[in-house]
Structures are given as structure tokens and as C-alpha cells.
Amino acid sequence: VLTVPHWIDLSGVFFFAMSGALAAYDKSIYRDFFGITFIAFITAIGGGTIRDIMLGIHPLAWIGDISYLLAIGAGVIIAVIARRQLLKLTATMLLFDAVGIGLYTILGTQKSLAADVNPLAAIILGMFSAVFGGVIRDTLLNDLPLIFRKEIYATACLAGGSLFVLLRHYAIDADIAAFAGIALVIAVRVIAVYKSWSLPKMGD
Amino acid sequence: VLTVPHWIDLSGVFFFAMSGALAAYDKSIYRDFFGITFIAFITAIGGGTIRDIMLGIHPLAWIGDISYLLAIGAGVIIAVIARRQLLKLTATMLLFDAVGIGLYTILGTQKSLAADVNPLAAIILGMFSAVFGGVIRDTLLNDLPLIFRKEIYATACLAGGSLFVLLRHYAIDADIAAFAGIALVIAVRVIAVYKSWSLPKMGD
Amino acid sequence: VLTVPHWIDLSGVFFFAMSGALAAYDKSIYRDFFGITFIAFITAIGGGTIRDIMLGIHPLAWIGDISYLLAIGAGVIIAVIARRQLLKLTATMLLFDAVGIGLYTILGTQKSLAADVNPLAAIILGMFSAVFGGVIRDTLLNDLPLIFRKEIYATACLAGGSLFVLLRHYAIDADIAAFAGIALVIAVRVIAVYKSWSLPKMGD
């Protein structure tokens, strides 16, 4: 079984909280400290919470271990202090987000397999882990969820999760399978943005 | 205890997935394969997922049994291939949807009673099973949920669920009670559309 | 352990249902009996349901004990009958709502502590108990959630929950700690409205 170092998991939470806090700045009505923190919190823990509730796993990570809440707090504070600098680093932010969804996808897929879920459902739950925080955030903001708007996003998660499941099925070492899956998510997502890839639309 | 044949349950999932996929066509922004499949998936499994999470039942049906995901896949593919034909069959689609909510209502009510839930809560959970997939779908699409807009919809589910609970209370055979409940949901819903029935609005 | 008398808990449900039903009147499209009841139901049980699902506590209060549904029914009926009188009593309604969120905050925080949750997560879950019914209600209505719009609201819950946790930490009697926490939520909220307090906005 893959044991992801705790600091990698916390880094994912930290980066998602930072990106959530920065997103809240786009909507001026959310610019008090509570609004920013609430959006950051939902973005950071939404996906994993939905996944664990669907799997019936308790306690939820952020409820059982206070370090998740501290990581969110750190992400919010750094985002608020360094927002001018961070918002200029669009390429860096894209990479942070891609790393975040890559980590969450594989963590979620792996956690689902460990709970004896069938591989197809595990891939879907891995994708949910990565994207659902953003879906709830966008729904609360009355925006069309990002996963429906952007260049290939959730599909990158499905691709990485599928690769991970496939490699594990052929008994490839768990760490290698995880790194390959995470790398595929990041690569597809980053290339999709730079090449403006999107899935083909269907006609009438 | 009523044991609904598995294929009936899967048919409900299949028809809801088809209607979800067709609904996604109305919003041109959702017209890539991921968007359509995601909306179809949420529509098909949303209600049952909310019900089982509220009841604390695990694993969720679609997580424990891969045939639900296959039924959704089949619904999406047929909806995409035959969309021009299907969208013309408005009367057929209405009937499919009415059959779907009828089945889900009675399945949900029965599952709740089996979990020792009081009859009133069981009727509410049966209605949730039938309508919540659509509520989440409409909320994600930034639409006013259908259950608030349409001719009598959720109320048909409450009527059918109540009849089922009542017949079971008087020890009527489970299969007969189920068929009566399903038939009442379908009848109320279909007649409501043809007669433009809606609940009376209240004044100021 | 604090044991809140059952009638206080039910009063909270009753007042939230009443305020939900009255809110539904603002949107004329929701003015049939089903729409009003559905919104009242979501407002009254949403926060506690989310909290208990996150904590993995079953059965949910309104599923295990029919008196919650009866309290909601009573709240809806009284709101519908007395709506003209009630809508004039804005000061009274504000106080009812403040009492409601005060009670739910401390009940939720206490229930979380009893489930061995760390104090910070318990305060967050207490706040969720109080505000999430309203968040779901506003999201279904396609409104910007109230907690992001209004004078200090969720922050009052966080303050009251923190005081409760602090007093309990120093082994203050549970009833005294609860009354102090509830009083702080009500005081902060009522003063915030009369003085138009809001959190400072952050600049660019």
C-alpha cells in the first residue's frame, strides 16, 4: 500500500487553500477575512470530504487531525499577504493547481481502492477528490463550475487515475504507479492550458 | 420485504442518465463528452446517494456494484447517438421520467422503512431519492431547480410514497403496495402535465 | 455533559422553519405549499444534517425522532397563517434568528466535542450547524448566500463557539458555558445589525 508522506497531503491542502483565497479576491463582495477563509476552507477540504462521506470513512481528515486546519490557515495568511505577487505568477499558480489536483486524484483513487471499491468507481472518486472543492466553491459563488468551462481539467484527473489503477492492476510498485499517475495529471493539465486543448463539442 | 428485481433498479438509473444527458444538450457549454457524462451521472445517482448518506448505508449502490456505472454509460451513449430522435419524443420522455421517479420513490421509501425509519421521514426520503439528482443537476447549471418550477412533481412522489406506506401499514402485500405507489406517482405526474396542474400559489 | 432540554432544540427547529417559510415568500415562484415547506425543511435541518453526516452520527435527528418534522410542520403553518403580522415584526424576527443560530452553534459545538473532535474543528462544525441550512437555502434560490452578504453573522457563531470551548477547557460548568456562548452569539449578532457592523474589506 502506498503511504503518502503526511507533508505531501498537507501541501495539497495548503496550495488549494491559497488558490481558494486568491479566487475569493476576484469577487469583491467576499473580501472580508471570514469570506476569504470560508471559500479557502471549502476549496481545500470539499473534495476529500465528499469522497470520505461517500466511502463512509470517519473521522474526516480535517476533523481527526488539526494540522489540516493549520495548513489552511497558513495558506490563507500567505495568500492575503502576498496576493499582489502571487496573482502575477499565473504560470506558477497553474502549476500549483495542477500539482494539487494530481496529488488529490491519486490519493483519492488509492484511498478508494484501499476501501475495496471497484476500479471504475475508484477512478471517479479520485477525480471527485480533486475537483469537488472547486465545484462547491463555484456553486456558492453562483459561477458556472470551472470543470465545465476550462480547458481539459477533470479529464486530466480521470486519465491519471486510470493510469494508476492500470499500473497497480499489473502489480507495478505503488510508489512508481503513484508518481506516474500524478505526472500524467500534471502533464495533461499544463499542456492543455498552453495548447488551449478542450474536448470536442458535439453538434445538434 | 419487497425485493425489486435488479434490472428494474438499473432501468431507473439508465433512464435518468439518458434524461440527464439530453438535458445537458440544452446548455451548449456542456456539450463535450465529459460535461454530458458528468451531468448524466449526477442526475442518475444523486438522489440515491443523498438518501443512503442520510441513512448511513454503505457502500453506496454505484460504489458497491459496477453495473450502475455501466447502466449510466449505456444511457449516455444511447442519448448521444439517438438524441435527434429522442428529443422529438417528448411524450415518451415524460413517461420515462415519470416511471423513473415512480420507481425511485418507492425504492427509497421501502429502503428507509427497512432501515427502521419512521413513516413520515421514509416518505420524505423516498421523494428525495426521486428528485434530488435533478435538484443538484439544476443547481450546478445555475437553473432554478425543476421541482420548484414544474407542474406537480415532488408532490406526486409524496402522494405515491404515502399510499405505499399506508398499504404496508395495513399489511397489504409488498408487491401490490409497491405497484400501487408507483402507479400513483406516474398517474399524478402524467395527468399534471397534460392538465397543467400545479399547486395553488399563496397570495400576500 | 450539557444536556439541552429537548424543547429548546425543537424550538430552534421551529423558528428556523418559520424563518425559512417566510423567506420563501420573498420569491413569488416558491409560493405554493410544497415550495414553502421544502425551503422551510432545508433551512431547519440543513445545518444539523451536514454536521451529523460529517461526524458520522446516525440516525440523523429528524430521521430518528418524528417530533422534529412535526415542529417544522407547525412552523410552516404558523408562518403561512400569520405571515402579514410576522413580516412586520422585523426586530422580533431578527431576535428569533439570533436565538436560533446561538442555540444551534452551541449544540453543534458541544455535540462535536462529545464526538472527540478537536476544539478548532468543533467550533467550525458548530458554526456550520447554525449557518449551513441558510447556505443551502440561498444556493437553491440562486441567491448569494446570506453569510457572505450580511452584517457579521457566521463570525458571531465562531465567537460564541470559541467562548464555549474556552470556558469548558477551564472546567467551567457546562450549563454556564453554554449560556455564555449562546448569549455572546446573540449579542454580537443583534448589535452588529443595529450598528451595521461588518468585517473590514481588504483592498487590492
Coordinates of C-alpha atoms in Angstrom, one line a residue:
Chain A
V1 CA 0.0 0.0 0.0
L2 CA 1.2 3.5 -0.9
T3 CA 1.8 5.6 2.1
V4 CA 1.9 9.2 1.0
P5 CA 4.1 11.2 3.4
H6 CA 1.8 13.4 5.5
W7 CA 3.6 16.6 4.4
I8 CA 2.6 16.0 0.8
D9 CA -1.0 15.6 1.7
L10 CA -0.8 18.8 3.8
S11 CA 0.9 20.7 0.9
G12 CA -2.0 19.9 -1.3
V13 CA -4.4 21.4 1.3
F14 CA -2.1 24.4 1.7
F15 CA -2.0 25.1 -2.1
F16 CA -5.7 24.6 -2.6
A17 CA -6.4 27.0 0.3
M18 CA -4.1 29.5 -1.2
S19 CA -5.8 29.2 -4.6
G20 CA -9.3 29.4 -3.0
A21 CA -8.3 32.6 -1.1
L22 CA -7.0 34.2 -4.2
A23 CA -10.1 33.2 -6.1
A24 CA -12.2 35.0 -3.5
Y25 CA -10.4 38.2 -4.3
D26 CA -12.0 38.2 -7.8
K27 CA -15.4 38.7 -6.2
S28 CA -15.1 41.9 -4.2
I29 CA -18.1 41.0 -2.0
Y30 CA -16.1 38.2 -0.5
R31 CA -13.2 40.3 0.6
D32 CA -13.6 40.2 4.3
F33 CA -11.5 37.8 6.3
F34 CA -14.4 35.4 7.0
G35 CA -15.5 35.2 3.4
I36 CA -11.9 34.6 2.2
T37 CA -11.3 31.9 4.8
F38 CA -14.6 30.2 4.2
I39 CA -14.0 29.9 0.5
A40 CA -10.4 28.7 1.0
F41 CA -11.6 26.1 3.5
I42 CA -14.3 24.8 1.2
T43 CA -11.9 24.7 -1.7
A44 CA -9.3 22.8 0.3
I45 CA -11.4 20.2 2.1
G46 CA -14.5 19.9 -0.1
G47 CA -13.3 17.2 -2.4
G48 CA -11.8 14.9 0.3
T49 CA -14.9 15.4 2.5
I50 CA -17.3 14.4 -0.3
R51 CA -15.1 11.3 -1.1
D52 CA -14.8 10.2 2.6
I53 CA -18.6 10.7 3.2
M54 CA -19.3 8.7 0.0
L55 CA -16.9 5.9 1.2
G56 CA -18.3 6.1 4.8
I57 CA -14.8 6.8 6.2
H58 CA -14.7 8.6 9.6
P59 CA -13.4 10.7 11.1
L60 CA -12.9 13.1 8.1
A61 CA -9.2 14.1 7.8
W62 CA -9.7 17.7 8.9
I63 CA -11.8 16.7 11.8
G64 CA -9.5 14.0 13.1
D65 CA -6.2 15.9 12.6
I66 CA -5.9 19.6 13.4
S67 CA -2.8 20.1 11.1
Y68 CA -5.2 20.3 8.1
L69 CA -6.9 23.3 9.6
L70 CA -3.5 24.9 10.4
A71 CA -2.3 24.3 6.8
I72 CA -5.5 26.1 5.5
G73 CA -4.8 28.9 7.9
A74 CA -1.3 29.2 6.7
G75 CA -2.4 29.2 3.1
V76 CA -5.0 32.0 3.7
I77 CA -2.5 34.2 5.5
I78 CA 0.2 33.8 2.9
A79 CA -2.3 34.4 0.1
V80 CA -3.6 37.6 1.8
I81 CA -0.1 38.9 2.5
A82 CA 1.5 38.1 -0.8
R83 CA -1.6 38.4 -3.1
R84 CA -0.1 41.1 -5.4
Q85 CA 3.0 39.0 -6.1
L86 CA 1.1 35.7 -6.3
L87 CA -1.5 37.0 -8.7
K88 CA 1.2 37.9 -11.2
L89 CA 2.7 34.4 -11.1
T90 CA 0.0 32.9 -13.3
A91 CA 2.3 30.2 -14.6
T92 CA 3.3 29.3 -11.1
M93 CA -0.3 29.3 -9.9
L94 CA -1.3 27.0 -12.7
L95 CA 1.5 24.6 -11.8
F96 CA 0.5 24.7 -8.1
D97 CA -3.1 23.9 -9.0
A98 CA -2.0 21.1 -11.4
V99 CA 0.2 19.6 -8.7
G100 CA -2.7 19.9 -6.2
I101 CA -5.2 18.1 -8.4
G102 CA -2.6 15.4 -9.4
L103 CA -1.9 14.6 -5.7
Y104 CA -5.6 14.6 -4.7
T105 CA -6.6 12.4 -7.7
I106 CA -4.1 9.7 -6.8
L107 CA -4.6 9.9 -3.0
G108 CA -8.4 9.7 -3.6
T109 CA -8.1 6.8 -6.1
Q110 CA -5.7 4.9 -3.8
K111 CA -7.9 5.5 -0.7
S112 CA -10.9 4.2 -2.6
L113 CA -9.1 1.0 -3.8
A114 CA -8.0 0.5 -0.2
A115 CA -11.7 0.6 0.8
D116 CA -12.3 -2.3 -1.7
V117 CA -14.1 -0.1 -4.2
N118 CA -14.2 -1.4 -7.8
P119 CA -11.6 0.3 -10.1
L120 CA -14.0 2.4 -12.2
A121 CA -15.7 3.9 -9.1
A122 CA -12.2 4.4 -7.5
I123 CA -11.2 6.5 -10.6
I124 CA -14.4 8.6 -10.3
L125 CA -13.9 9.1 -6.6
G126 CA -10.3 10.1 -7.2
M127 CA -11.5 12.7 -9.7
F128 CA -14.2 13.9 -7.3
S129 CA -11.5 14.4 -4.6
A130 CA -9.6 16.7 -6.9
V131 CA -12.4 18.7 -8.4
F132 CA -15.3 18.8 -6.0
G133 CA -13.9 21.5 -3.7
G134 CA -13.8 23.8 -6.7
V135 CA -17.3 22.7 -7.8
I136 CA -18.8 23.7 -4.4
R137 CA -16.8 26.9 -4.4
D138 CA -18.1 27.9 -7.8
T139 CA -21.6 26.9 -7.0
L140 CA -21.6 29.1 -3.8
L141 CA -20.2 32.0 -5.9
N142 CA -23.0 31.5 -8.5
D143 CA -20.4 30.8 -11.1
L144 CA -20.6 28.1 -13.7
P145 CA -18.3 25.4 -12.2
L146 CA -14.8 25.6 -13.6
I147 CA -14.8 21.9 -14.6
F148 CA -17.4 22.7 -17.2
R149 CA -15.7 25.8 -18.5
K150 CA -12.0 25.3 -18.7
E151 CA -9.6 23.6 -20.9
I152 CA -9.3 19.9 -20.1
Y153 CA -9.4 19.6 -16.3
A154 CA -11.4 16.8 -14.8
T155 CA -10.5 14.6 -17.8
A156 CA -6.8 15.0 -16.8
C157 CA -7.7 13.6 -13.4
L158 CA -9.6 10.6 -15.0
A159 CA -6.5 9.9 -17.2
G160 CA -4.1 10.0 -14.3
G161 CA -6.3 7.9 -12.1
S162 CA -6.8 5.3 -14.9
L163 CA -3.1 5.0 -15.4
F164 CA -2.6 4.5 -11.6
V165 CA -5.3 1.8 -11.5
L166 CA -3.8 0.1 -14.6
L167 CA -0.3 0.0 -13.3
R168 CA -1.5 -1.3 -9.9
H169 CA -3.5 -4.0 -11.7
Y170 CA -0.3 -5.2 -13.3
A171 CA 1.4 -5.2 -9.8
I172 CA 3.7 -2.2 -10.6
D173 CA 5.2 -0.8 -7.4
A174 CA 2.7 1.5 -5.6
D175 CA 5.2 4.5 -5.5
I176 CA 6.0 4.2 -9.2
A177 CA 2.4 3.9 -10.1
A178 CA 1.5 6.9 -8.0
F179 CA 4.3 9.1 -9.4
A180 CA 3.3 8.1 -13.0
G181 CA -0.4 8.9 -12.3
I182 CA 0.4 12.3 -10.7
A183 CA 2.8 13.2 -13.5
L184 CA 0.2 12.3 -16.2
V185 CA -2.4 14.6 -14.5
I186 CA 0.1 17.5 -14.3
A187 CA 1.3 17.0 -17.9
V188 CA -2.2 16.8 -19.4
R189 CA -3.4 19.8 -17.5
V190 CA -0.4 22.0 -18.1
I191 CA -0.2 21.1 -21.8
A192 CA -4.0 21.6 -22.2
V193 CA -3.7 25.2 -20.9
Y194 CA -0.7 26.1 -23.1
K195 CA -2.2 24.4 -26.2
S196 CA -5.8 25.5 -25.4
W197 CA -6.9 21.9 -25.5
S198 CA -10.5 21.2 -24.8
L199 CA -12.8 18.2 -25.5
P200 CA -14.6 18.4 -28.8
K201 CA -18.1 19.8 -28.6
M202 CA -21.0 17.8 -30.0
G203 CA -23.3 19.4 -32.6
D204 CA -27.0 19.3 -32.7
Chain B
V1 CA -39.9 -7.3 2.2
L2 CA -40.2 -6.1 -1.3
T3 CA -37.3 -7.2 -3.4
V4 CA -37.2 -5.2 -6.5
P5 CA -35.6 -7.1 -9.4
H6 CA -32.2 -5.7 -10.0
W7 CA -33.0 -4.9 -13.7
I8 CA -35.8 -2.6 -12.7
D9 CA -33.4 -0.6 -10.4
L10 CA -30.9 -0.5 -13.2
S11 CA -33.5 0.7 -15.7
G12 CA -34.3 3.6 -13.5
V13 CA -30.6 4.6 -13.5
F14 CA -30.4 4.1 -17.3
F15 CA -33.4 6.3 -18.0
F16 CA -32.3 9.1 -15.5
A17 CA -28.8 9.0 -17.1
M18 CA -30.4 9.4 -20.6
S19 CA -32.6 12.3 -19.5
G20 CA -29.6 14.0 -17.8
A21 CA -27.5 13.7 -20.9
L22 CA -30.3 15.1 -23.0
A23 CA -30.8 18.0 -20.6
A24 CA -27.1 18.8 -20.9
Y25 CA -27.7 19.4 -24.6
D26 CA -29.9 22.3 -23.8
K27 CA -26.9 24.2 -22.4
S28 CA -24.4 24.3 -25.3
I29 CA -21.5 24.9 -22.9
Y30 CA -21.9 21.4 -21.5
R31 CA -21.7 19.7 -24.9
D32 CA -18.4 17.9 -24.6
F33 CA -18.3 14.3 -23.6
F34 CA -17.1 14.9 -20.0
G35 CA -19.8 17.6 -19.3
I36 CA -22.6 15.4 -20.6
T37 CA -21.4 12.3 -18.8
F38 CA -20.9 14.3 -15.5
I39 CA -24.4 15.7 -15.6
A40 CA -25.9 12.3 -16.6
F41 CA -24.0 10.7 -13.7
I42 CA -25.2 13.3 -11.1
T43 CA -28.8 13.1 -12.3
A44 CA -28.8 9.3 -12.1
I45 CA -27.1 8.7 -8.8
G46 CA -27.6 12.0 -6.9
G47 CA -30.9 11.1 -5.2
G48 CA -30.0 7.6 -4.1
T49 CA -26.6 8.8 -2.9
I50 CA -28.1 11.6 -0.7
R51 CA -30.7 9.1 0.7
D52 CA -28.1 6.5 1.5
I53 CA -25.7 9.0 3.1
M54 CA -28.6 10.4 5.2
L55 CA -29.5 6.8 6.2
G56 CA -25.8 5.9 6.9
I57 CA -26.0 3.0 4.4
H58 CA -22.7 1.8 2.9
P59 CA -21.4 1.1 0.4
L60 CA -23.4 3.3 -1.9
A61 CA -25.1 1.3 -4.7
W62 CA -22.9 2.7 -7.5
I63 CA -19.7 2.2 -5.5
G64 CA -20.5 -1.4 -4.4
D65 CA -21.8 -2.6 -7.8
I66 CA -20.2 -1.7 -11.1
S67 CA -23.4 -2.4 -13.1
Y68 CA -24.8 1.0 -12.1
L69 CA -21.9 2.8 -13.8
L70 CA -22.3 0.6 -16.9
A71 CA -26.0 1.4 -17.0
I72 CA -25.1 5.2 -16.8
G73 CA -22.6 4.7 -19.6
A74 CA -25.2 2.9 -21.8
G75 CA -27.7 5.7 -21.1
V76 CA -25.2 8.4 -22.1
I77 CA -24.1 6.6 -25.3
I78 CA -27.7 6.0 -26.5
A79 CA -28.7 9.5 -25.6
V80 CA -25.8 10.9 -27.7
I81 CA -26.4 8.6 -30.7
A82 CA -30.2 8.9 -30.8
R83 CA -30.6 12.5 -29.5
R84 CA -32.4 13.8 -32.5
Q85 CA -35.0 11.1 -32.4
L86 CA -35.3 11.1 -28.6
L87 CA -35.8 14.9 -28.3
K88 CA -38.8 14.6 -30.6
L89 CA -40.4 12.0 -28.4
T90 CA -41.5 14.5 -25.7
A91 CA -44.4 12.3 -24.6
T92 CA -42.2 9.3 -24.4
M93 CA -39.6 11.2 -22.4
L94 CA -42.2 12.4 -20.0
L95 CA -43.3 8.9 -19.4
F96 CA -39.7 7.6 -19.0
D97 CA -39.1 10.3 -16.4
A98 CA -42.4 9.6 -14.6
V99 CA -41.6 5.9 -14.5
G100 CA -38.1 6.8 -13.2
I101 CA -39.4 9.0 -10.3
G102 CA -42.1 6.4 -9.5
L103 CA -39.6 3.6 -9.2
Y104 CA -37.1 5.7 -7.2
T105 CA -39.8 7.0 -4.8
I106 CA -41.0 3.5 -3.8
L107 CA -37.5 2.0 -3.7
G108 CA -36.3 4.9 -1.5
T109 CA -39.4 4.7 0.8
Q110 CA -39.0 1.0 1.1
K111 CA -35.3 1.1 1.8
S112 CA -35.9 3.7 4.5
L113 CA -38.6 1.7 6.2
A114 CA -36.3 -1.3 6.1
A115 CA -33.7 0.9 8.0
D116 CA -36.4 1.4 10.7
V117 CA -37.1 5.0 9.8
N118 CA -40.4 6.5 10.9
P119 CA -43.1 6.5 8.1
L120 CA -43.1 10.3 7.6
A121 CA -39.3 10.5 7.3
A122 CA -39.4 7.5 5.0
I123 CA -41.8 9.2 2.6
I124 CA -39.6 12.3 2.6
L125 CA -36.5 10.2 1.9
G126 CA -38.4 8.4 -0.9
M127 CA -39.2 11.8 -2.5
F128 CA -35.6 12.9 -2.1
S129 CA -34.4 9.7 -3.8
A130 CA -36.5 10.6 -6.8
V131 CA -35.9 14.4 -7.1
F132 CA -32.5 15.2 -5.6
G133 CA -30.5 14.1 -8.6
G134 CA -32.4 16.7 -10.6
V135 CA -32.0 19.4 -7.9
I136 CA -28.2 19.0 -7.8
R137 CA -28.1 19.0 -11.6
D138 CA -30.2 22.2 -11.9
T139 CA -28.1 23.9 -9.1
L140 CA -24.9 23.1 -10.9
L141 CA -26.4 24.5 -14.1
N142 CA -27.4 27.7 -12.2
D143 CA -31.0 26.9 -13.1
L144 CA -33.9 27.3 -10.7
P145 CA -34.5 23.6 -9.6
L146 CA -37.2 22.0 -11.7
I147 CA -39.1 20.8 -8.6
F148 CA -39.9 24.5 -7.9
R149 CA -40.9 25.3 -11.5
K150 CA -42.8 22.5 -12.9
E151 CA -46.3 21.2 -12.7
I152 CA -46.8 19.0 -9.8
Y153 CA -43.6 16.9 -9.5
A154 CA -42.3 16.2 -6.0
T155 CA -45.9 16.2 -4.7
A156 CA -46.6 13.2 -7.0
C157 CA -43.7 11.4 -5.2
L158 CA -45.1 12.3 -1.8
A159 CA -48.5 11.0 -2.8
G160 CA -47.2 7.7 -4.1
G161 CA -44.9 7.2 -1.1
S162 CA -47.8 7.9 1.3
L163 CA -50.0 5.4 -0.5
F164 CA -47.2 2.8 -0.3
V165 CA -46.7 3.4 3.5
L166 CA -50.4 3.3 4.2
L167 CA -50.9 0.0 2.3
R168 CA -47.9 -1.5 4.1
H169 CA -49.3 -0.3 7.4
Y170 CA -52.5 -2.3 6.7
A171 CA -50.3 -5.3 5.9
I172 CA -51.1 -5.3 2.2
D173 CA -48.7 -7.5 0.2
A174 CA -45.4 -5.6 -0.5
D175 CA -45.5 -6.1 -4.3
I176 CA -49.1 -4.9 -4.6
A177 CA -48.3 -1.9 -2.4
A178 CA -45.3 -1.1 -4.5
F179 CA -47.1 -1.3 -7.8
A180 CA -50.0 0.9 -6.4
G181 CA -47.5 3.5 -5.2
I182 CA -45.5 3.6 -8.4
A183 CA -48.7 3.8 -10.5
L184 CA -50.0 6.7 -8.4
V185 CA -46.8 8.7 -8.9
I186 CA -46.9 8.1 -12.7
A187 CA -50.6 8.9 -12.9
V188 CA -50.4 12.1 -10.9
R189 CA -47.3 13.3 -12.8
V190 CA -48.6 12.5 -16.3
I191 CA -52.1 13.9 -15.7
A192 CA -50.5 17.0 -14.1
V193 CA -48.5 17.7 -17.3
Y194 CA -51.5 17.1 -19.6
K195 CA -53.9 19.2 -17.4
S196 CA -51.2 21.8 -16.4
W197 CA -51.9 21.1 -12.8
S198 CA -49.9 23.0 -10.3
L199 CA -50.3 23.6 -6.6
P200 CA -52.2 26.8 -5.8
K201 CA -50.0 29.8 -5.1
M202 CA -50.5 31.8 -1.9
G203 CA -51.2 35.5 -2.0
D204 CA -49.6 38.2 0.0
Chain C
V1 CA -22.0 16.9 29.7
L2 CA -24.5 19.5 28.8
T3 CA -28.0 18.1 28.2
V4 CA -30.0 20.6 26.4
P5 CA -33.7 20.1 27.1
H6 CA -35.4 18.6 24.1
W7 CA -37.9 21.5 23.8
I8 CA -35.1 24.0 23.3
D9 CA -33.7 22.0 20.4
L10 CA -37.2 21.7 18.9
S11 CA -37.8 25.5 19.4
G12 CA -34.7 26.1 17.3
V13 CA -36.1 23.9 14.5
F14 CA -39.5 25.6 14.8
F15 CA -38.1 29.1 14.5
F16 CA -35.7 28.2 11.6
A17 CA -38.7 26.6 9.8
M18 CA -40.7 29.7 10.3
S19 CA -38.0 32.0 9.0
G20 CA -37.4 29.7 6.0
A21 CA -41.1 29.7 5.1
L22 CA -41.2 33.5 5.4
A23 CA -38.1 33.8 3.2
A24 CA -39.8 31.7 0.5
Y25 CA -42.5 34.3 0.3
D26 CA -39.9 36.8 -1.0
K27 CA -39.6 34.7 -4.1
S28 CA -43.0 34.6 -5.6
I29 CA -42.2 31.4 -7.6
Y30 CA -41.9 29.4 -4.4
R31 CA -45.3 30.3 -3.1
D32 CA -47.1 27.0 -3.4
F33 CA -47.3 24.8 -0.3
F34 CA -44.7 22.4 -1.4
G35 CA -42.1 25.0 -2.3
I36 CA -42.6 26.8 1.0
T37 CA -42.4 23.6 3.1
F38 CA -39.3 22.4 1.2
I39 CA -37.4 25.6 1.8
A40 CA -38.5 25.6 5.5
F41 CA -37.4 22.0 5.8
I42 CA -34.0 22.6 4.3
T43 CA -33.4 25.7 6.4
A44 CA -34.4 24.0 9.6
I45 CA -32.5 20.7 9.2
G46 CA -29.7 21.5 6.7
G47 CA -27.1 22.6 9.2
G48 CA -27.6 19.8 11.7
T49 CA -27.7 17.2 8.9
I50 CA -24.4 18.4 7.4
R51 CA -22.8 18.4 10.8
D52 CA -24.0 14.9 11.7
I53 CA -23.0 13.5 8.3
M54 CA -19.6 15.0 8.7
L55 CA -19.3 13.5 12.2
G56 CA -20.7 10.1 11.0
I57 CA -23.5 10.3 13.6
H58 CA -26.6 8.2 12.8
P59 CA -29.6 8.3 12.7
L60 CA -30.0 12.0 11.9
A61 CA -32.1 13.8 14.4
W62 CA -35.1 14.3 12.1
I63 CA -34.9 10.7 10.9
G64 CA -34.7 9.2 14.3
D65 CA -37.3 11.4 16.0
I66 CA -40.6 12.4 14.3
S67 CA -41.0 15.4 16.6
Y68 CA -38.6 17.4 14.5
L69 CA -40.8 17.0 11.4
L70 CA -43.8 18.0 13.5
A71 CA -42.0 21.1 14.7
I72 CA -41.2 22.1 11.1
G73 CA -44.8 21.5 10.1
A74 CA -46.0 23.7 13.0
G75 CA -43.5 26.4 12.0
V76 CA -44.7 26.4 8.4
I77 CA -48.4 26.5 9.3
I78 CA -47.9 29.4 11.7
A79 CA -45.7 31.3 9.2
V80 CA -48.4 30.9 6.5
I81 CA -51.3 31.9 8.7
A82 CA -49.6 34.8 10.5
R83 CA -47.3 36.0 7.7
R84 CA -48.6 39.6 7.5
Q85 CA -48.2 40.1 11.2
L86 CA -44.8 38.3 11.4
L87 CA -43.2 40.2 8.5
K88 CA -43.9 43.5 10.2
L89 CA -42.1 42.3 13.4
T90 CA -38.6 42.7 11.9
A91 CA -37.0 43.3 15.3
T92 CA -38.7 40.2 16.7
M93 CA -37.7 38.1 13.6
L94 CA -34.1 39.2 14.0
L95 CA -34.1 38.2 17.6
F96 CA -35.7 34.8 16.8
D97 CA -33.0 34.2 14.2
A98 CA -30.2 35.3 16.6
V99 CA -31.6 32.9 19.3
G100 CA -31.8 30.1 16.7
I101 CA -28.2 30.5 15.5
G102 CA -27.0 30.9 19.1
L103 CA -28.7 27.6 20.2
Y104 CA -27.5 25.7 17.1
T105 CA -23.9 26.9 17.4
I106 CA -23.5 25.7 21.0
L107 CA -25.5 22.5 20.4
G108 CA -23.3 21.8 17.4
T109 CA -20.0 22.6 19.2
Q110 CA -21.0 20.6 22.2
K111 CA -22.1 17.6 20.1
S112 CA -18.7 17.7 18.2
L113 CA -16.7 17.8 21.4
A114 CA -18.7 14.9 22.7
A115 CA -17.7 13.0 19.5
D116 CA -14.0 13.6 20.5
V117 CA -13.4 16.2 17.8
N118 CA -10.5 18.7 18.3
P119 CA -11.7 22.1 19.6
L120 CA -11.0 24.1 16.4
A121 CA -12.9 21.6 14.3
A122 CA -15.7 21.6 16.9
I123 CA -16.1 25.4 16.7
I124 CA -16.2 25.2 12.8
L125 CA -18.8 22.4 13.0
G126 CA -20.8 24.4 15.5
M127 CA -20.8 27.4 13.1
F128 CA -21.8 25.0 10.2
S129 CA -24.7 23.7 12.2
A130 CA -26.0 27.3 12.6
V131 CA -25.4 28.7 9.1
F132 CA -25.5 25.8 6.6
G133 CA -29.2 25.4 6.4
G134 CA -29.3 29.0 5.2
V135 CA -26.4 28.5 2.8
I136 CA -28.2 25.6 1.1
R137 CA -31.4 27.5 1.0
D138 CA -29.8 30.5 -0.7
T139 CA -27.9 28.4 -3.1
L140 CA -31.1 26.6 -4.2
L141 CA -32.7 30.1 -4.6
N142 CA -29.7 31.2 -6.7
D143 CA -29.0 33.9 -4.2
L144 CA -25.6 34.8 -2.9
P145 CA -25.5 33.1 0.4
L146 CA -26.5 35.4 3.3
I147 CA -23.4 34.6 5.3
F148 CA -21.4 36.4 2.7
R149 CA -23.7 39.4 2.4
K150 CA -24.9 40.3 5.8
E151 CA -23.5 42.2 8.7
I152 CA -21.4 39.9 11.0
Y153 CA -23.2 36.6 11.0
A154 CA -21.1 33.5 10.9
T155 CA -18.4 35.3 12.8
A156 CA -20.8 35.8 15.7
C157 CA -21.2 32.0 15.8
L158 CA -17.4 31.5 15.7
A159 CA -17.1 33.9 18.6
G160 CA -19.8 32.2 20.7
G161 CA -18.4 28.7 20.0
S162 CA -14.9 29.8 20.9
L163 CA -16.1 31.2 24.2
F164 CA -17.9 28.0 25.0
V165 CA -14.9 25.8 24.2
L166 CA -12.6 28.1 26.2
L167 CA -14.9 28.0 29.3
R168 CA -15.2 24.2 29.0
H169 CA -11.4 24.0 28.7
Y170 CA -11.1 25.7 32.1
A171 CA -13.7 23.3 33.5
I172 CA -16.5 25.9 33.9
D173 CA -19.9 24.3 34.5
A174 CA -21.4 23.1 31.1
D175 CA -24.7 25.0 31.6
I176 CA -22.9 28.3 32.4
A177 CA -20.5 27.9 29.5
A178 CA -23.5 27.1 27.2
F179 CA -25.5 30.2 28.3
A180 CA -22.4 32.4 28.0
G181 CA -21.7 31.1 24.4
I182 CA -25.4 31.5 23.3
A183 CA -25.6 35.0 24.9
L184 CA -22.4 36.1 23.0
V185 CA -23.7 34.9 19.6
I186 CA -27.0 36.7 20.2
A187 CA -25.3 39.9 21.5
V188 CA -22.8 40.1 18.7
R189 CA -25.4 39.4 16.0
V190 CA -28.0 41.9 17.3
I191 CA -25.5 44.7 18.0
A192 CA -24.0 44.0 14.5
V193 CA -27.3 44.7 12.9
Y194 CA -28.2 47.8 14.9
K195 CA -24.7 49.3 14.5
S196 CA -24.3 48.0 10.9
W197 CA -21.1 46.2 11.8
S198 CA -19.3 44.2 9.2
L199 CA -15.8 42.8 8.9
P200 CA -13.3 45.1 7.2
K201 CA -12.9 44.5 3.5
M202 CA -9.4 44.0 2.1
G203 CA -8.1 46.2 -0.6
D204 CA -6.3 45.2 -3.8

